[in-house]
Amino acid sequence: MRPRVNLQEDVDLVGLPLEDERPVEVAPARVPATPGEWIRDNLFSSVFNGVLTVVTGALALYLGYQVLRWILVTAEWAVVKANLRIYMIGRFPLEEAWRVWASVFLVAVLGGLSFGVSGHRLRWTLRKAALRAALAALVVGALVFFLDGPRIWILTGSVPVLLAASLKAGRAGYERLRVPLWIGWGLAFPVVMVLLRGFGGVPPKLWGGFLLNVVVAVVAIFLSFPAGVLLAVGRRSSLRAVSSFCVGFIELIRGVPLVTLIIAGFNLLPLMLPSGMDLALIVRMMLIFTIFSAAYVAEIVRGGLQGIPFGQYEAARALGLSTTRILALVILPQALRSTIPAMISHFISLFKDTSLLAVLAITELLRAARRASAQLEFLGAKKEAVLAAAVLFWVVAFSMSRWSQRLERRLGVGER
Amino acid sequence: MTEGATGEPVEERPEADQMIVAEDVKKWFGKFQALKGITTSIRRGEVVVVIGPSGSGKSTFIRTINRLERHDSGRIVVDGIELTDDIRNIERIRSEIGMVFQSFNLFPHLSVLRNVTLAPRNVRRWPRRQAEEKARQLLERVGIPEQADKYPAQLSGGQQQRVAIARALAMEPRIMLFDEPTSALDPEMIKEVLDVMKQLAGSGMTMVVVTHEIGFAKEVADRILFFDEGLIVEEGTPDRFFTEPEHDRTRLFLSQIL
C-alpha cells in the first residue's frame, strides 16, 4: 500500500499513537494457548456459568434457526421484488428513473471524495476482511435476488465502485480537493433538485418511496441545523423581543406532536400563505419538518452553549473580538462539537419520522410497503413487506450513527 | 517623575503620559459594593502590582479597565479614551489591552498557533502569513516555539499561561493586565511564567498585575497598590511599601503573607 504523505497529521487528528492497531500492553498474564482453554476460561469457568452457557447457547441457536428459516424458507419475498420500484421511488416514472440514478451517483462520488480527503481508509485485518466478505456476499446475494435483470445490477453495482474509486481519488487529492468539495456539497442539493425536477423532470407530487423519505429528511436536516443554531443563540439575546420570539417558537413547536404539525401543514399552511402562492404538498412538508427539527436542534445547541465556561467569553472579549465573531469563532465551534451525539441522534429520529408522512396518504417508504402488501396477489405478505422497509431505514440510520462516531473522533482534538 | 523605572524615554506632554486614569470608580454586585471609589493613574511604561486580601476588589478593579466589568460610577480613561457604554469604543480599547487570566482561558478547539493568530486575523484583519509570523516570534519570545501546532490540552499549565501571554501580545497592546497569572500553577511552573513577565516589564510595557508573588513585586514593580475592602489603602514603591508600610492594615496583611 502506498504510504500516506500526511500520516502524521492524520494521526494527530485522531489523537491516537502511531501504531493504533497494536494492542495496549497489559500484564503478561493468562493468555489462553488453545481454543479449548479459551472455551473453558470464558464459557465454563464454573458450574453456574456452564449452565448459563448451555441455556443461552441453545436459546440463541433456536432463535437464530427460526429467524433464518423464516427469512430463507417461509417468507414470501416476491412482494418486495415485485414492488421494489414503488419502495424506492414511488410513482416516479420509470423512463425518468435515470434522474434518480444520476443523483445517487453524484452523492456517491462526493461522499467517496469526502471520506478520502478526511483520511478514511479501509484497514484490512483478517477478521475485518472476513466480516466484509460476508457482508458483501450478503448484499450481493440480496441484490441479485431482489433486483430484476442485468441493467439494474450494473447500475446498483456501480454505486460501491464509484464510492471506492472516488475515495481513492480523494486520498490522492487531499488538500487540493478540500475547497472544491465544500463547493460541491453546497451545490449538490440544488443540482439534485434540478436533476429530479428540471428540464421536463418529474413534479414533486410523483416523488415517493424511499426517495421521498431521504429528500424530506435531507432538506429538513440541512435547513433546520442553521435555523436551530440561530434560535438557540437568539434565545440568549439581550433583546427581549428576539429572545421571547425564540423561546415562544421553540416551546410551541416542541409542545405539539409532529403528526399535528404535519396535518397543520396539509390543511392550515395553504390558508396562511399569501394567495397565489401555492406550495406543493411535499414542499410544505419539507417546511414542516424543518420547523419541527429546528426547535429540537435549538434545544440541543442550548445544552452545548451552557457547557462553555464563562472564561471563554471573557478571553475572547478581552481580545477585542465582536460578539458575532466570539460566537462564530470561539463559542459555537466548541458548543456544536459537544452536541454531535445528541444532534445525530435527533437527525436519525427525524429521518425515521418521515414515515409519518403516511398519514397524509403520501407514498413514502412505509406506506409503499403497506400498499404493496395490500395487493391481491401478495395478501398475507405484510410481514415481509414491512420488514424490508425497516431494513432500509435501519441501514441508513446505522450509517448515520457510524458516521457520527467518526466525526466525534475526528473533532475530539485537544479536548480539555 | 522624569524617567520610567524601565528606562523608557518619557514623552513631552505630561497628560499624554497617563495610560490609565481612574477617578472615583465605584462598582456594586447587587448590594455588595466591590469598589468604593478608586482613584489612581498609571503612567506609560509603568509596572503596577496590585495586592490585597481576597474580596478586596483588586481583580474587579483591573477587570473594569478593559470593561469586563462595567463600573457604576466614576470615570476610567484608557489611553485618552473614556470607557462608556459605546460598544465600538469598548472593542477598540480592548484590542489595545492584553489580558492574562488566572485560568488561562485558551481556546481548547484551536491549536496554539491559531489561538495566538485568532485576534490579529479577525480584529486587526492581518493576512494569515503576517499573523503567523508574528505568532511564531511571540512563541519564541515566551520560550515555546516548538509547541505551535499542539492543542492547549497537550501543554502544561505553565506552557498554557505562556501561550495566553503570547496570545495577548499578538494584538500589540499598549497595556497588559494580569489577573493572578500564577495562582493556578504548580510551584515549579510559576517561575517560567514570571520570567516571561519580567522580560515583558523590561521591554517597557505598561503592566497592571494582580498577584501574590511578593518576590516579583519587589523586583519588577514601580509601584504597589494595596487594596482592602474596595479601597486603595496604601500605595508606594516596593522599597517603601514592604519595609515601612504606613497603615496597620497593610502591616497585618504583610505579616500574614511574608
CSV table of C-alpha atoms in Angstrom, one decimal, chain B residues 111-249:
chain,number,residue,atom,x,y,z
B,111,SER,CA,-4.1,24.9,18.1
B,112,VAL,CA,-1.6,27.1,19.9
B,113,LEU,CA,-0.7,28.9,16.7
B,114,ARG,CA,-4.4,29.6,15.9
B,115,ASN,CA,-5.1,30.7,19.5
B,116,VAL,CA,-2.4,33.4,19.0
B,117,THR,CA,-3.4,34.4,15.5
B,118,LEU,CA,-7.2,34.5,16.0
B,119,ALA,CA,-7.5,38.1,17.2
B,120,PRO,CA,-4.9,39.6,14.9
B,121,ARG,CA,-6.5,38.0,11.9
B,122,ASN,CA,-10.1,38.8,12.9
B,123,VAL,CA,-9.8,42.1,14.7
B,124,ARG,CA,-6.8,43.6,13.0
B,125,ARG,CA,-7.5,42.0,9.7
B,126,TRP,CA,-3.9,40.9,9.2
B,127,PRO,CA,-3.3,38.4,6.4
B,128,ARG,CA,-2.6,34.9,7.6
B,129,ARG,CA,1.1,34.9,6.8
B,130,GLN,CA,1.8,38.1,8.7
B,131,ALA,CA,-0.2,36.9,11.7
B,132,GLU,CA,1.5,33.6,11.8
B,133,GLU,CA,4.9,35.1,11.5
B,134,LYS,CA,4.2,37.4,14.4
B,135,ALA,CA,2.7,34.5,16.4
B,136,ARG,CA,5.9,32.4,15.9
B,137,GLN,CA,8.0,35.3,17.0
B,138,LEU,CA,5.9,35.6,20.2
B,139,LEU,CA,6.0,31.9,20.9
B,140,GLU,CA,9.8,32.1,20.5
B,141,ARG,CA,9.8,35.0,22.9
B,142,VAL,CA,7.8,33.2,25.6
B,143,GLY,CA,10.0,30.2,25.1
B,144,ILE,CA,7.8,27.6,23.4
B,145,PRO,CA,8.2,27.9,19.7
B,146,GLU,CA,8.1,24.1,19.3
B,147,GLN,CA,4.5,23.9,20.7
B,148,ALA,CA,2.9,25.9,17.9
B,149,ASP,CA,0.9,23.0,16.4
B,150,LYS,CA,-0.2,21.4,19.6
B,151,TYR,CA,-3.5,21.9,21.3
B,152,PRO,CA,-3.8,23.7,24.7
B,153,ALA,CA,-4.8,20.4,26.5
B,154,GLN,CA,-1.5,18.9,25.4
B,155,LEU,CA,0.5,21.6,27.3
B,156,SER,CA,1.5,22.0,30.9
B,157,GLY,CA,-0.1,24.8,32.9
B,158,GLY,CA,3.0,27.0,32.7
B,159,GLN,CA,3.1,26.5,28.9
B,160,GLN,CA,-0.5,27.3,28.6
B,161,GLN,CA,-0.1,30.5,30.5
B,162,ARG,CA,2.8,31.5,28.3
B,163,VAL,CA,0.6,30.8,25.3
B,164,ALA,CA,-2.0,33.1,26.9
B,165,ILE,CA,0.6,35.8,27.2
B,166,ALA,CA,1.6,35.4,23.6
B,167,ARG,CA,-2.0,35.5,22.6
B,168,ALA,CA,-2.5,38.8,24.4
B,169,LEU,CA,0.7,40.2,23.0
B,170,ALA,CA,-0.2,39.3,19.4
B,171,MET,CA,-2.6,42.3,19.3
B,172,GLU,CA,0.4,44.5,20.1
B,173,PRO,CA,-1.3,46.0,23.1
B,174,ARG,CA,-0.2,49.2,24.9
B,175,ILE,CA,-1.3,47.8,28.2
B,176,MET,CA,-1.1,44.3,29.7
B,177,LEU,CA,-3.4,43.3,32.6
B,178,PHE,CA,-2.5,40.2,34.6
B,179,ASP,CA,-5.2,38.7,36.9
B,180,GLU,CA,-3.4,36.4,39.3
B,181,PRO,CA,-1.5,34.8,36.4
B,182,THR,CA,0.4,32.3,38.5
B,183,SER,CA,-2.3,31.3,41.1
B,184,ALA,CA,-3.5,28.2,39.2
B,185,LEU,CA,0.0,26.9,38.5
B,186,ASP,CA,2.1,24.3,40.2
B,187,PRO,CA,5.0,25.8,42.1
B,188,GLU,CA,7.7,24.6,39.6
B,189,MET,CA,5.9,26.3,36.7
B,190,ILE,CA,5.5,29.7,38.4
B,191,LYS,CA,9.0,30.8,37.6
B,192,GLU,CA,8.7,30.2,33.9
B,193,VAL,CA,5.7,32.5,33.7
B,194,LEU,CA,7.2,35.2,36.0
B,195,ASP,CA,10.3,35.2,33.9
B,196,VAL,CA,8.3,36.0,30.8
B,197,MET,CA,6.5,38.8,32.7
B,198,LYS,CA,9.8,40.2,33.9
B,199,GLN,CA,11.1,40.3,30.4
B,200,LEU,CA,8.0,42.0,29.3
B,201,ALA,CA,8.3,44.6,32.0
B,202,GLY,CA,11.8,45.2,31.0
B,203,SER,CA,10.7,45.9,27.4
B,204,GLY,CA,8.7,49.0,28.6
B,205,MET,CA,5.2,47.5,28.6
B,206,THR,CA,2.6,49.2,30.8
B,207,MET,CA,1.5,46.5,33.1
B,208,VAL,CA,-1.0,46.1,35.9
B,209,VAL,CA,-0.5,42.8,37.7
B,210,VAL,CA,-2.7,41.3,40.4
B,211,THR,CA,-0.6,38.8,42.2
B,212,HIS,CA,0.5,37.3,45.5
B,213,GLU,CA,4.1,36.9,44.2
B,214,ILE,CA,5.9,39.2,46.6
B,215,GLY,CA,9.3,38.4,45.0
B,216,PHE,CA,8.0,39.5,41.6
B,217,ALA,CA,6.5,42.7,43.1
B,218,LYS,CA,9.8,43.6,44.8
B,219,GLU,CA,11.9,43.0,41.8
B,220,VAL,CA,9.8,44.4,39.0
B,221,ALA,CA,7.1,46.8,40.3
B,222,ASP,CA,7.4,50.5,40.0
B,223,ARG,CA,4.6,50.9,42.4
B,224,ILE,CA,2.4,48.8,44.7
B,225,LEU,CA,-1.3,49.3,45.2
B,226,PHE,CA,-2.6,47.7,48.3
B,227,PHE,CA,-6.4,47.1,48.1
B,228,ASP,CA,-8.7,46.3,51.0
B,229,GLU,CA,-12.5,46.3,51.1
B,230,GLY,CA,-12.8,48.1,47.8
B,231,LEU,CA,-10.4,50.9,48.5
B,232,ILE,CA,-6.7,51.6,47.9
B,233,VAL,CA,-5.4,51.6,51.4
B,234,GLU,CA,-1.8,52.3,50.6
B,235,GLU,CA,0.4,52.8,47.6
B,236,GLY,CA,4.1,53.3,47.2
B,237,THR,CA,7.3,52.0,45.7
B,238,PRO,CA,8.1,48.4,46.6
B,239,ASP,CA,11.0,49.6,48.9
B,240,ARG,CA,8.8,51.7,51.0
B,241,PHE,CA,5.8,49.5,50.8
B,242,PHE,CA,7.5,46.4,52.0
B,243,THR,CA,9.9,47.9,54.5
B,244,GLU,CA,8.0,50.7,56.1
B,245,PRO,CA,4.3,50.4,55.5
B,246,GLU,CA,2.2,53.3,56.9
B,247,HIS,CA,-1.1,51.6,57.7
B,248,ASP,CA,-1.9,48.9,60.2
B,249,ARG,CA,-4.0,47.1,57.7
